[in-house]
């Protein structure tokens, strides 16, 4: 019989993964993979001395094992993952990071297609604009979905859905796009207005190569994130919070949803609409986001399995990057700069990353066995490219358990060398924090591969 001391030791060994070799061997030139530019590292360390940009200063850390239940039992088959461990991890992310959405699909929600043009963009596309009224009440919160579908595709169209930062009218100069609502944000230099006007049409077009997406046979759906919840800290008085939050003795609970939770919930409501639209292949909807909206896309894809493919573009801290590395943006920094993004509980882990019961590789694991693609950018050290890669790598055992290849490589690839071997795709692109056409083309390559293998219905 095992004595209890030995049992505890065994449980500790199995319930965590320790990676002494995890700390990258900086001097091993034979490694071949991407390394941050030493000049950039030095310049950033000077500019932001409180932030760590050096691989040598990454502390030794131990990751929680996605394949061990909280009671210490190892997860050795797909059934246990599905019925026990996956729900457990999902709950941990709800409770400690993104918060709990107070409502699933609202009963009185309505969809209204207010624009349908079958010959949009010189006949290339069908354009639809749909208002989702979350409560069905006249003055309740609403979001507009702008959709372009390629006319060349005669069957329901596999579609990318992405939240945008500036308003639907900023993604393309098409004059028929309804101007998104403006909102006021108290900024450091007075009040900053997110302006919706004629001049801002097409302003973010470089991030949305609409025609190229359509020509590759994909649809594009986009929603202004401010429609769901304006991105500033107002004590959760506006957006969907004002309507759906449940207060206990006038207080929000420590695991009440933050803005990321609300944006992700909004994406699920867009999915509710797609399910009603015969022109969209709702079994092949990819959810995608950049930066804070990349964090959002991961959480949306983790909690809602109707998304067939999940893409995180430069999402960093609280997204694809491992928090325990404390490289670039940290838990404390993000909670201080953006107190409204996560739930209150997350703040308890400021500077205490090792106490978190999860790390971000487990968020990626929640997407298994569906395809997921994570990108980093060479100059975006704030988002910790290596931490994003490692999260993909350490999510891979869950894919393997489900009989699917995860990432398929052990070492970080070189610059602009996409890894597309299994269900987890990854690349580090040259350039800075941005969503570029290069990114879109790789996402579509990956979608071509994986969507082809998925049967329609
Ligand atoms: C930064 C923030 C990041 C990232 C980014 C963005 O200021 O520190 O976590 O999300 O904003 O969303 O643009």
Tab-separated table of C-alpha atoms and ligand atoms in Angstrom:
chain	number	residue	atom	x	y	z
A	1	UNK	CA	0.000	0.000	0.000
A	2	UNK	CA	1.209	3.509	-0.797
A	3	UNK	CA	1.925	5.602	2.205
A	4	UNK	CA	0.278	9.015	2.153
A	5	UNK	CA	3.527	10.953	1.759
A	6	UNK	CA	4.429	9.028	-1.362
A	7	UNK	CA	0.913	9.475	-2.678
A	8	UNK	CA	1.078	13.243	-2.218
A	9	UNK	CA	4.449	13.352	-3.984
A	10	UNK	CA	3.077	11.341	-6.888
A	11	UNK	CA	0.012	13.549	-7.144
A	12	UNK	CA	2.142	16.685	-7.196
A	13	UNK	CA	4.367	15.245	-9.907
A	14	UNK	CA	1.422	14.295	-12.070
A	15	UNK	CA	-0.725	17.363	-11.517
A	16	UNK	CA	1.832	19.853	-12.782
A	17	UNK	CA	4.251	19.925	-15.655
A	18	UNK	CA	7.683	21.158	-14.769
A	19	UNK	CA	9.903	22.418	-17.558
A	20	UNK	CA	13.419	23.160	-16.465
A	21	UNK	CA	14.381	23.225	-20.138
A	22	UNK	CA	11.507	25.585	-20.749
A	23	UNK	CA	13.690	28.589	-20.200
A	24	UNK	CA	14.925	29.105	-23.703
A	25	UNK	CA	18.549	28.267	-24.353
A	26	UNK	CA	19.622	31.653	-25.562
A	27	UNK	CA	23.089	30.632	-26.567
A	28	UNK	CA	22.132	27.617	-28.575
A	29	UNK	CA	22.525	28.926	-32.120
A	30	UNK	CA	21.660	25.498	-33.517
A	31	UNK	CA	18.139	25.970	-32.243
A	32	UNK	CA	17.216	27.883	-35.397
A	33	UNK	CA	13.940	29.288	-34.111
A	34	UNK	CA	12.822	32.870	-33.698
A	35	UNK	CA	14.589	35.069	-31.194
A	36	UNK	CA	13.720	38.622	-30.265
A	37	UNK	CA	16.094	41.193	-31.663
A	38	UNK	CA	18.645	42.062	-28.962
A	39	UNK	CA	18.529	45.725	-30.039
A	40	UNK	CA	14.763	45.858	-29.646
A	41	UNK	CA	14.974	44.072	-26.293
A	42	UNK	CA	17.515	46.566	-25.040
A	43	UNK	CA	15.591	49.581	-26.302
A	44	UNK	CA	12.358	48.354	-24.700
A	45	UNK	CA	14.041	47.528	-21.389
A	46	UNK	CA	15.339	51.106	-21.307
A	47	UNK	CA	12.013	52.608	-22.200
A	48	UNK	CA	9.982	50.517	-19.762
A	49	UNK	CA	12.323	49.498	-17.013
A	50	UNK	CA	9.513	47.968	-14.923
A	51	UNK	CA	8.718	45.485	-17.713
A	52	UNK	CA	10.660	42.321	-18.420
A	53	UNK	CA	11.658	41.845	-22.042
A	54	UNK	CA	14.555	39.511	-21.428
A	55	UNK	CA	14.367	35.742	-21.768
A	56	UNK	CA	17.043	35.389	-19.101
A	57	UNK	CA	14.777	37.075	-16.562
A	58	UNK	CA	11.838	34.783	-17.108
A	59	UNK	CA	11.400	33.000	-13.767
A	60	UNK	CA	11.321	29.214	-13.488
A	61	UNK	CA	7.698	28.212	-13.456
A	62	UNK	CA	5.485	25.171	-13.352
A	63	UNK	CA	2.353	24.944	-15.464
A	64	UNK	CA	-0.847	23.310	-14.249
A	65	UNK	CA	-1.422	20.111	-16.203
A	66	UNK	CA	-4.529	20.272	-18.400
A	67	UNK	CA	-4.768	16.496	-18.192
A	68	UNK	CA	-5.089	16.136	-14.423
A	69	UNK	CA	-8.395	16.685	-12.609
A	70	UNK	CA	-8.403	19.005	-9.633
A	71	UNK	CA	-8.656	15.952	-7.353
A	72	UNK	CA	-5.364	14.683	-8.787
A	73	UNK	CA	-6.771	11.999	-11.087
A	74	UNK	CA	-5.038	11.754	-14.452
A	75	UNK	CA	-7.174	12.195	-17.544
A	76	UNK	CA	-6.364	9.287	-19.818
A	77	UNK	CA	-9.292	9.144	-22.198
A	78	UNK	CA	-11.400	11.456	-24.331
A	79	UNK	CA	-14.542	10.753	-22.298
A	80	UNK	CA	-13.051	11.999	-19.038
A	81	UNK	CA	-11.694	15.074	-20.814
A	82	UNK	CA	-15.084	15.823	-22.289
A	83	UNK	CA	-17.285	15.177	-19.257
A	84	UNK	CA	-14.990	16.118	-16.371
A	85	UNK	CA	-11.805	18.037	-17.114
A	86	UNK	CA	-13.032	20.347	-19.883
A	87	UNK	CA	-15.998	21.607	-17.808
A	88	UNK	CA	-13.692	22.010	-14.825
A	89	UNK	CA	-11.195	24.174	-16.761
A	90	UNK	CA	-13.983	26.198	-18.353
A	91	UNK	CA	-15.338	26.946	-14.908
A	92	UNK	CA	-11.888	28.005	-13.659
A	93	UNK	CA	-11.560	30.511	-16.505
A	94	UNK	CA	-15.065	31.795	-15.768
A	95	UNK	CA	-14.392	32.128	-12.099
A	96	UNK	CA	-10.909	33.587	-12.155
A	97	UNK	CA	-10.425	35.420	-15.457
A	98	UNK	CA	-13.273	36.371	-17.758
A	99	UNK	CA	-16.225	36.140	-15.398
A	100	UNK	CA	-19.609	34.572	-15.711
A	101	UNK	CA	-22.151	35.717	-18.289
A	102	UNK	CA	-25.418	36.233	-16.360
A	103	UNK	CA	-27.562	35.036	-19.241
A	104	UNK	CA	-27.275	32.656	-22.188
A	105	UNK	CA	-29.414	33.466	-25.217
A	106	UNK	CA	-31.983	36.136	-24.182
A	107	UNK	CA	-35.534	34.944	-24.797
A	108	UNK	CA	-36.806	38.099	-26.464
A	109	UNK	CA	-33.779	38.777	-28.661
A	110	UNK	CA	-34.676	39.756	-32.235
A	111	UNK	CA	-32.824	39.818	-35.574
A	112	UNK	CA	-33.728	42.361	-38.197
A	113	UNK	CA	-32.105	42.299	-41.630
A	114	UNK	CA	-32.282	45.987	-42.548
A	115	UNK	CA	-30.088	45.815	-45.639
A	116	UNK	CA	-29.820	43.109	-48.292
A	117	UNK	CA	-27.913	43.861	-51.490
A	118	UNK	CA	-27.178	40.956	-53.825
A	119	UNK	CA	-24.904	43.043	-56.086
A	120	UNK	CA	-22.613	44.725	-53.602
A	121	UNK	CA	-18.958	45.556	-54.340
A	122	UNK	CA	-19.513	45.601	-58.094
A	123	UNK	CA	-21.354	42.292	-58.029
A	124	UNK	CA	-18.664	40.402	-56.130
A	125	UNK	CA	-20.723	40.030	-52.966
A	126	UNK	CA	-24.027	39.903	-51.233
A	127	UNK	CA	-24.104	42.424	-48.397
A	128	UNK	CA	-26.366	42.074	-45.407
A	129	UNK	CA	-26.719	44.245	-42.352
A	130	UNK	CA	-28.578	42.843	-39.415
A	131	UNK	CA	-29.574	44.435	-36.123
A	132	UNK	CA	-29.509	42.101	-33.169
A	133	UNK	CA	-31.676	43.605	-30.453
A	134	UNK	CA	-30.634	41.766	-27.313
A	135	UNK	CA	-33.797	42.393	-25.313
A	136	UNK	CA	-36.248	43.035	-28.141
A	137	UNK	CA	-37.057	46.372	-26.451
A	138	UNK	CA	-36.909	49.613	-28.383
A	139	UNK	CA	-34.244	51.278	-26.291
A	140	UNK	CA	-32.376	48.145	-25.256
A	141	UNK	CA	-28.789	47.378	-26.298
A	142	UNK	CA	-28.303	46.327	-29.923
A	143	UNK	CA	-25.501	45.361	-32.231
A	144	UNK	CA	-25.267	45.563	-35.999
A	145	UNK	CA	-23.662	42.739	-37.954
A	146	UNK	CA	-22.229	43.646	-41.349
A	147	UNK	CA	-21.899	40.612	-43.629
A	148	UNK	CA	-20.317	40.152	-47.055
A	149	UNK	CA	-20.729	36.798	-48.807
A	150	UNK	CA	-19.077	35.884	-52.134
A	151	UNK	CA	-21.608	35.515	-54.949
A	152	UNK	CA	-19.329	33.010	-56.690
A	153	UNK	CA	-20.023	30.475	-53.939
A	154	UNK	CA	-23.381	28.862	-54.589
A	155	UNK	CA	-23.597	26.817	-51.388
A	156	UNK	CA	-23.747	28.117	-47.785
A	157	UNK	CA	-20.549	30.097	-47.218
A	158	UNK	CA	-17.892	29.357	-44.579
A	159	UNK	CA	-17.492	32.675	-42.791
A	160	UNK	CA	-15.036	34.569	-40.591
A	161	UNK	CA	-16.592	36.635	-37.817
A	162	UNK	CA	-14.525	39.393	-36.260
A	163	UNK	CA	-15.210	42.237	-33.858
A	164	UNK	CA	-13.835	45.586	-35.015
A	165	UNK	CA	-12.486	48.545	-33.031
A	166	UNK	CA	-13.731	51.550	-34.947
A	167	UNK	CA	-17.225	50.809	-36.231
A	168	UNK	CA	-18.503	48.664	-39.108
A	169	UNK	CA	-18.131	51.597	-41.504
A	170	UNK	CA	-14.367	51.690	-40.895
A	171	UNK	CA	-13.653	48.271	-42.424
A	172	UNK	CA	-14.510	49.256	-46.018
A	173	UNK	CA	-15.393	52.487	-47.868
A	174	UNK	CA	-18.691	50.974	-49.164
A	175	UNK	CA	-21.034	53.987	-48.645
A	176	UNK	CA	-23.992	51.721	-47.847
A	177	UNK	CA	-22.490	50.549	-44.571
A	178	UNK	CA	-24.442	52.037	-41.690
A	179	UNK	CA	-22.325	54.313	-39.521
A	180	UNK	CA	-21.816	52.673	-36.136
A	181	UNK	CA	-22.844	54.628	-33.074
A	182	UNK	CA	-20.240	56.845	-31.465
A	183	UNK	CA	-19.490	56.688	-27.814
A	184	UNK	CA	-17.695	58.909	-25.368
A	185	UNK	CA	-14.730	57.751	-23.407
A	186	UNK	CA	-13.082	59.731	-20.646
A	187	UNK	CA	-9.474	59.798	-21.831
A	188	UNK	CA	-6.323	60.939	-20.097
A	189	UNK	CA	-6.496	64.231	-21.987
A	190	UNK	CA	-10.162	64.960	-21.553
A	191	UNK	CA	-12.994	63.254	-23.332
A	192	UNK	CA	-12.089	61.163	-26.357
A	193	UNK	CA	-14.825	60.416	-28.781
A	194	UNK	CA	-14.837	57.384	-30.997
A	195	UNK	CA	-16.185	59.317	-33.943
A	196	UNK	CA	-18.543	57.847	-36.459
A	197	UNK	CA	-18.631	60.142	-39.488
A	198	UNK	CA	-18.304	60.053	-43.250
A	199	UNK	CA	-14.552	60.708	-43.117
A	200	UNK	CA	-13.944	57.617	-41.043
A	201	UNK	CA	-15.383	55.271	-43.676
A	202	UNK	CA	-12.814	52.673	-44.663
A	203	UNK	CA	-10.294	53.989	-42.117
A	204	UNK	CA	-9.313	50.457	-40.971
A	205	UNK	CA	-9.466	48.917	-44.404
A	206	UNK	CA	-5.835	47.727	-44.280
A	207	UNK	CA	-6.926	45.271	-41.582
A	208	UNK	CA	-9.852	43.956	-43.617
A	209	UNK	CA	-8.903	42.774	-47.119
A	210	UNK	CA	-12.601	42.251	-47.888
A	211	UNK	CA	-12.330	41.581	-51.634
A	212	UNK	CA	-9.449	39.142	-51.162
A	213	UNK	CA	-11.374	37.205	-48.532
A	214	UNK	CA	-14.395	37.005	-50.830
A	215	UNK	CA	-12.267	35.901	-53.783
A	216	UNK	CA	-10.951	32.991	-51.746
A	217	UNK	CA	-14.506	31.834	-51.195
A	218	UNK	CA	-15.042	33.036	-47.630
A	219	UNK	CA	-17.618	35.277	-46.100
A	220	UNK	CA	-16.825	38.055	-43.633
A	221	UNK	CA	-19.041	39.176	-40.786
A	222	UNK	CA	-18.045	42.002	-38.482
A	223	UNK	CA	-19.473	43.802	-35.475
A	224	UNK	CA	-18.372	46.981	-33.743
A	225	UNK	CA	-17.299	45.876	-30.270
A	226	UNK	CA	-18.566	49.113	-28.704
A	227	UNK	CA	-22.120	48.122	-29.664
A	228	UNK	CA	-21.850	45.285	-27.159
A	229	UNK	CA	-19.908	47.098	-24.484
A	230	UNK	CA	-18.036	50.401	-24.787
A	231	UNK	CA	-14.378	49.884	-23.930
A	232	UNK	CA	-13.816	52.013	-20.868
A	233	UNK	CA	-14.290	51.583	-17.161
A	234	UNK	CA	-17.556	53.123	-16.072
A	235	UNK	CA	-18.375	50.675	-13.295
A	236	UNK	CA	-20.298	48.461	-15.754
A	237	UNK	CA	-23.107	50.939	-16.266
A	238	UNK	CA	-23.368	50.807	-20.050
A	239	UNK	CA	-23.560	48.264	-22.878
A	240	UNK	CA	-25.039	44.850	-22.153
A	241	UNK	CA	-23.912	45.081	-18.516
A	242	UNK	CA	-26.553	47.670	-17.630
A	243	UNK	CA	-29.307	45.343	-18.761
A	244	UNK	CA	-28.185	41.879	-17.799
A	245	UNK	CA	-25.973	42.248	-14.701
A	246	UNK	CA	-27.459	40.748	-11.558
A	247	UNK	CA	-26.484	42.621	-8.441
A	248	UNK	CA	-26.444	41.031	-5.017
A	249	UNK	CA	-27.137	43.697	-2.361
A	250	UNK	CA	-26.273	46.288	-4.970
A	251	UNK	CA	-22.886	44.693	-5.663
A	252	UNK	CA	-21.428	42.813	-8.596
A	253	UNK	CA	-19.940	39.469	-7.655
A	254	UNK	CA	-16.191	38.858	-7.933
A	255	UNK	CA	-16.811	36.523	-10.849
A	256	UNK	CA	-19.231	38.762	-12.768
A	257	UNK	CA	-18.290	39.142	-16.429
A	258	UNK	CA	-16.009	41.940	-17.534
A	259	UNK	CA	-15.840	43.559	-20.956
A	260	UNK	CA	-14.042	40.624	-22.612
A	261	UNK	CA	-16.734	38.293	-21.306
A	262	UNK	CA	-19.422	40.595	-22.713
A	263	UNK	CA	-17.761	40.899	-26.128
A	264	UNK	CA	-17.387	37.102	-26.337
A	265	UNK	CA	-21.044	36.699	-25.389
A	266	UNK	CA	-21.946	39.110	-28.199
A	267	UNK	CA	-20.080	36.865	-30.659
A	268	UNK	CA	-22.245	33.947	-29.545
A	269	UNK	CA	-25.330	36.046	-30.242
A	270	UNK	CA	-23.980	36.656	-33.768
A	271	UNK	CA	-23.659	32.871	-34.057
A	272	UNK	CA	-27.331	32.609	-33.028
A	273	UNK	CA	-28.120	34.780	-36.039
A	274	UNK	CA	-25.878	32.786	-38.424
A	275	UNK	CA	-27.854	29.688	-37.495
A	276	UNK	CA	-30.926	31.350	-38.949
A	277	UNK	CA	-29.262	32.454	-42.206
A	278	UNK	CA	-29.218	29.837	-44.964
A	279	UNK	CA	-26.534	31.700	-46.916
A	280	UNK	CA	-23.998	31.101	-44.115
A	281	UNK	CA	-22.452	27.695	-43.431
A	282	UNK	CA	-22.921	27.786	-39.675
A	283	UNK	CA	-20.880	24.605	-39.239
A	284	UNK	CA	-17.850	26.459	-40.639
A	285	UNK	CA	-17.721	29.745	-38.817
A	286	UNK	CA	-14.290	30.946	-37.736
A	287	UNK	CA	-14.084	33.462	-34.900
A	288	UNK	CA	-11.149	35.827	-35.125
A	289	UNK	CA	-9.840	38.831	-33.240
A	290	UNK	CA	-6.848	41.097	-32.890
A	291	UNK	CA	-5.222	42.087	-29.620
A	292	UNK	CA	-7.836	42.557	-26.836
A	293	UNK	CA	-10.285	41.181	-29.347
A	294	UNK	CA	-7.943	38.218	-29.909
A	295	UNK	CA	-8.287	37.463	-26.185
A	296	UNK	CA	-12.032	37.775	-26.771
A	297	UNK	CA	-11.999	35.403	-29.771
A	298	UNK	CA	-10.197	32.735	-27.720
A	299	UNK	CA	-12.690	33.020	-24.890
A	300	UNK	CA	-15.634	33.042	-27.324
A	301	UNK	CA	-14.314	29.898	-29.021
A	302	UNK	CA	-13.568	28.196	-25.714
A	303	UNK	CA	-17.056	28.743	-24.296
A	304	UNK	CA	-19.078	28.272	-27.482
A	305	UNK	CA	-18.293	25.104	-29.412
A	306	UNK	CA	-20.380	26.200	-32.373
A	307	UNK	CA	-17.317	28.130	-33.560
A	308	UNK	CA	-15.513	25.626	-35.779
A	309	UNK	CA	-12.190	27.468	-35.925
A	310	UNK	CA	-10.702	30.004	-33.497
A	311	UNK	CA	-8.037	32.587	-34.305
A	312	UNK	CA	-6.049	34.759	-31.949
A	313	UNK	CA	-4.029	37.524	-33.564
A	314	UNK	CA	-1.396	39.087	-31.282
A	315	UNK	CA	-3.569	38.560	-28.205
A	316	UNK	CA	-0.809	38.442	-25.560
A	317	UNK	CA	-1.530	38.660	-21.836
A	318	UNK	CA	-4.904	37.213	-20.879
A	319	UNK	CA	-5.062	35.769	-24.413
A	320	UNK	CA	-2.637	33.262	-25.864
A	321	UNK	CA	0.478	34.155	-23.814
A	322	UNK	CA	1.449	32.190	-20.698
A	323	UNK	CA	0.988	34.455	-17.661
A	324	UNK	CA	3.581	32.634	-15.566
A	325	UNK	CA	6.418	33.832	-17.809
A	326	UNK	CA	5.819	37.453	-16.726
A	327	UNK	CA	7.301	38.627	-20.013
A	328	UNK	CA	6.014	41.899	-21.477
A	329	UNK	CA	2.547	42.750	-20.181
A	330	UNK	CA	1.788	41.075	-16.842
A	331	UNK	CA	-1.399	40.210	-14.987
A	332	UNK	CA	-0.884	43.155	-12.639
A	333	UNK	CA	-0.220	45.585	-15.440
A	334	UNK	CA	-3.239	44.562	-17.500
A	335	UNK	CA	-5.571	44.672	-14.497
A	336	UNK	CA	-4.326	48.143	-13.588
A	337	UNK	CA	-4.520	49.546	-17.116
A	338	UNK	CA	-7.817	47.891	-18.012
A	339	UNK	CA	-9.739	47.237	-14.779
A	340	UNK	CA	-12.920	46.470	-16.737
A	341	UNK	CA	-11.632	43.717	-19.036
A	342	UNK	CA	-11.565	40.739	-16.643
A	343	UNK	CA	-13.557	39.796	-13.572
A	344	UNK	CA	-12.667	41.122	-10.139
A	345	UNK	CA	-11.175	37.785	-9.044
A	346	UNK	CA	-8.364	38.072	-11.613
A	347	UNK	CA	-6.950	41.045	-9.686
A	348	UNK	CA	-6.144	38.725	-6.778
A	349	UNK	CA	-3.421	37.256	-8.976
A	350	UNK	CA	-1.603	40.509	-9.606
A	351	UNK	CA	2.043	39.498	-9.105
A	352	UNK	CA	0.870	36.015	-8.050
A	353	UNK	CA	0.735	34.228	-11.386
A	354	UNK	CA	1.926	30.951	-9.890
A	355	UNK	CA	-1.184	30.767	-7.703
A	356	UNK	CA	-3.560	30.862	-10.667
A	357	UNK	CA	-5.229	27.469	-11.076
A	358	UNK	CA	-4.948	27.847	-14.858
A	359	UNK	CA	-2.578	29.265	-17.438
A	360	UNK	CA	-3.360	30.220	-20.991
A	361	UNK	CA	-2.339	26.904	-22.607
A	362	UNK	CA	-5.506	25.574	-20.951
A	363	UNK	CA	-7.624	28.183	-22.721
A	364	UNK	CA	-6.291	26.890	-26.047
A	365	UNK	CA	-6.865	23.315	-24.879
A	366	UNK	CA	-10.564	24.131	-24.360
A	367	UNK	CA	-10.835	24.624	-28.123
A	368	UNK	CA	-9.696	21.032	-28.816
A	369	UNK	CA	-10.346	19.158	-31.043
A	370	UNK	CA	-11.315	22.148	-33.197
A	371	UNK	CA	-8.618	23.998	-35.148
A	372	UNK	CA	-7.055	27.062	-33.534
A	373	UNK	CA	-4.480	29.476	-34.958
A	374	UNK	CA	-2.279	31.755	-32.879
A	375	UNK	CA	-0.087	34.508	-34.282
A	376	UNK	CA	2.637	36.654	-32.831
A	377	UNK	CA	4.550	39.586	-34.306
A	378	UNK	CA	8.301	39.994	-34.169
A	379	UNK	CA	8.262	43.519	-32.721
A	380	UNK	CA	5.300	42.895	-30.422
A	381	UNK	CA	7.282	41.800	-27.382
A	382	UNK	CA	4.602	43.314	-25.137
A	383	UNK	CA	2.420	40.332	-26.191
A	384	UNK	CA	5.250	37.807	-25.569
A	385	UNK	CA	5.606	35.814	-28.823
A	386	UNK	CA	7.442	32.942	-27.127
A	387	UNK	CA	4.791	32.744	-24.412
A	388	UNK	CA	2.134	32.494	-27.121
A	389	UNK	CA	4.028	29.722	-28.884
A	390	UNK	CA	4.547	27.793	-25.640
A	391	UNK	CA	0.858	27.962	-24.796
A	392	UNK	CA	0.144	26.282	-28.152
A	393	UNK	CA	2.786	23.676	-27.459
A	394	UNK	CA	1.440	22.832	-24.000
A	395	UNK	CA	-2.141	22.646	-25.261
A	396	UNK	CA	-1.043	19.936	-27.681
A	397	UNK	CA	-1.264	16.955	-25.256
A	398	UNK	CA	-5.023	17.525	-25.056
A	399	UNK	CA	-5.331	17.324	-28.841
A	400	UNK	CA	-3.179	14.192	-28.776
A	401	UNK	CA	-5.460	12.605	-26.205
A	402	UNK	CA	-8.353	13.288	-28.557
A	403	UNK	CA	-6.470	11.520	-31.352
A	404	UNK	CA	-5.415	14.630	-33.243
A	405	UNK	CA	-2.038	16.229	-33.839
A	406	UNK	CA	-1.835	19.563	-32.007
A	407	UNK	CA	1.013	21.857	-32.951
A	408	UNK	CA	3.332	19.199	-34.314
A	409	UNK	CA	6.627	20.985	-33.527
A	410	UNK	CA	8.631	21.342	-30.337
A	411	UNK	CA	10.661	24.435	-31.073
A	412	UNK	CA	9.562	27.876	-32.042
A	413	UNK	CA	9.675	28.314	-35.837
A	414	UNK	CA	11.693	31.007	-37.567
A	415	UNK	CA	10.269	34.364	-38.596
A	416	UNK	CA	7.486	34.142	-41.197
A	417	UNK	CA	7.560	30.346	-41.186
A	418	UNK	CA	4.009	29.302	-40.400
A	419	UNK	CA	3.529	25.992	-38.619
A	420	UNK	CA	0.459	24.324	-40.079
A	421	UNK	CA	1.047	20.668	-39.337
A	422	UNK	CA	-1.808	19.829	-37.020
A	423	UNK	CA	-4.946	21.386	-35.554
A	424	UNK	CA	-2.957	24.148	-33.831
A	425	UNK	CA	-1.448	26.647	-36.250
A	426	UNK	CA	1.138	29.235	-35.269
A	427	UNK	CA	3.360	31.865	-36.809
A	428	UNK	CA	5.488	34.791	-35.798
A	429	UNK	CA	5.252	37.436	-38.491
A	430	UNK	CA	7.795	40.148	-39.152
A	431	UNK	CA	6.483	43.532	-38.131
A	432	UNK	CA	4.589	45.084	-35.281
A	433	UNK	CA	1.337	44.594	-33.369
A	434	UNK	CA	-1.241	44.530	-36.151
A	435	UNK	CA	-3.677	42.498	-38.214
A	436	UNK	CA	-2.330	42.320	-41.747
A	437	UNK	CA	-3.162	40.695	-45.043
A	438	UNK	CA	-0.352	38.200	-44.416
A	439	UNK	CA	-2.252	37.043	-41.326
A	440	UNK	CA	-5.531	36.719	-43.208
A	441	UNK	CA	-3.924	34.696	-46.001
A	442	UNK	CA	-2.469	32.217	-43.478
A	443	UNK	CA	-5.830	31.930	-41.677
A	444	UNK	CA	-7.493	31.146	-44.991
A	445	UNK	CA	-4.783	28.574	-45.858
A	446	UNK	CA	-5.523	26.892	-42.552
A	447	UNK	CA	-9.284	27.133	-43.061
A	448	UNK	CA	-8.884	25.616	-46.568
A	449	UNK	CA	-7.132	22.628	-44.998
A	450	UNK	CA	-9.413	22.076	-42.028
A	451	UNK	CA	-12.798	23.121	-43.378
A	452	UNK	CA	-12.371	20.796	-46.364
A	453	UNK	CA	-12.083	17.891	-43.948
A	454	UNK	CA	-15.260	18.844	-42.063
A	455	UNK	CA	-18.491	17.515	-43.499
A	456	UNK	CA	-21.285	19.997	-43.933
A	457	UNK	CA	-23.898	18.964	-41.352
B	1	LIG	C1	-2.717	47.107	-25.044
B	1	LIG	C2	-2.909	46.034	-24.030
B	1	LIG	C3	-2.844	44.678	-24.665
B	1	LIG	C4	-3.606	44.599	-25.960
B	1	LIG	C5	-3.715	45.913	-26.708
B	1	LIG	C6	-4.871	46.085	-27.655
B	1	LIG	O1	-2.654	48.377	-24.511
B	1	LIG	O2	-1.909	46.171	-23.067
B	1	LIG	O3	-3.251	43.697	-23.753
B	1	LIG	O4	-4.831	43.995	-25.811
B	1	LIG	O5	-3.808	47.012	-25.894
B	1	LIG	O6	-5.935	45.518	-27.477
B	1	LIG	O7	-4.708	46.869	-28.582
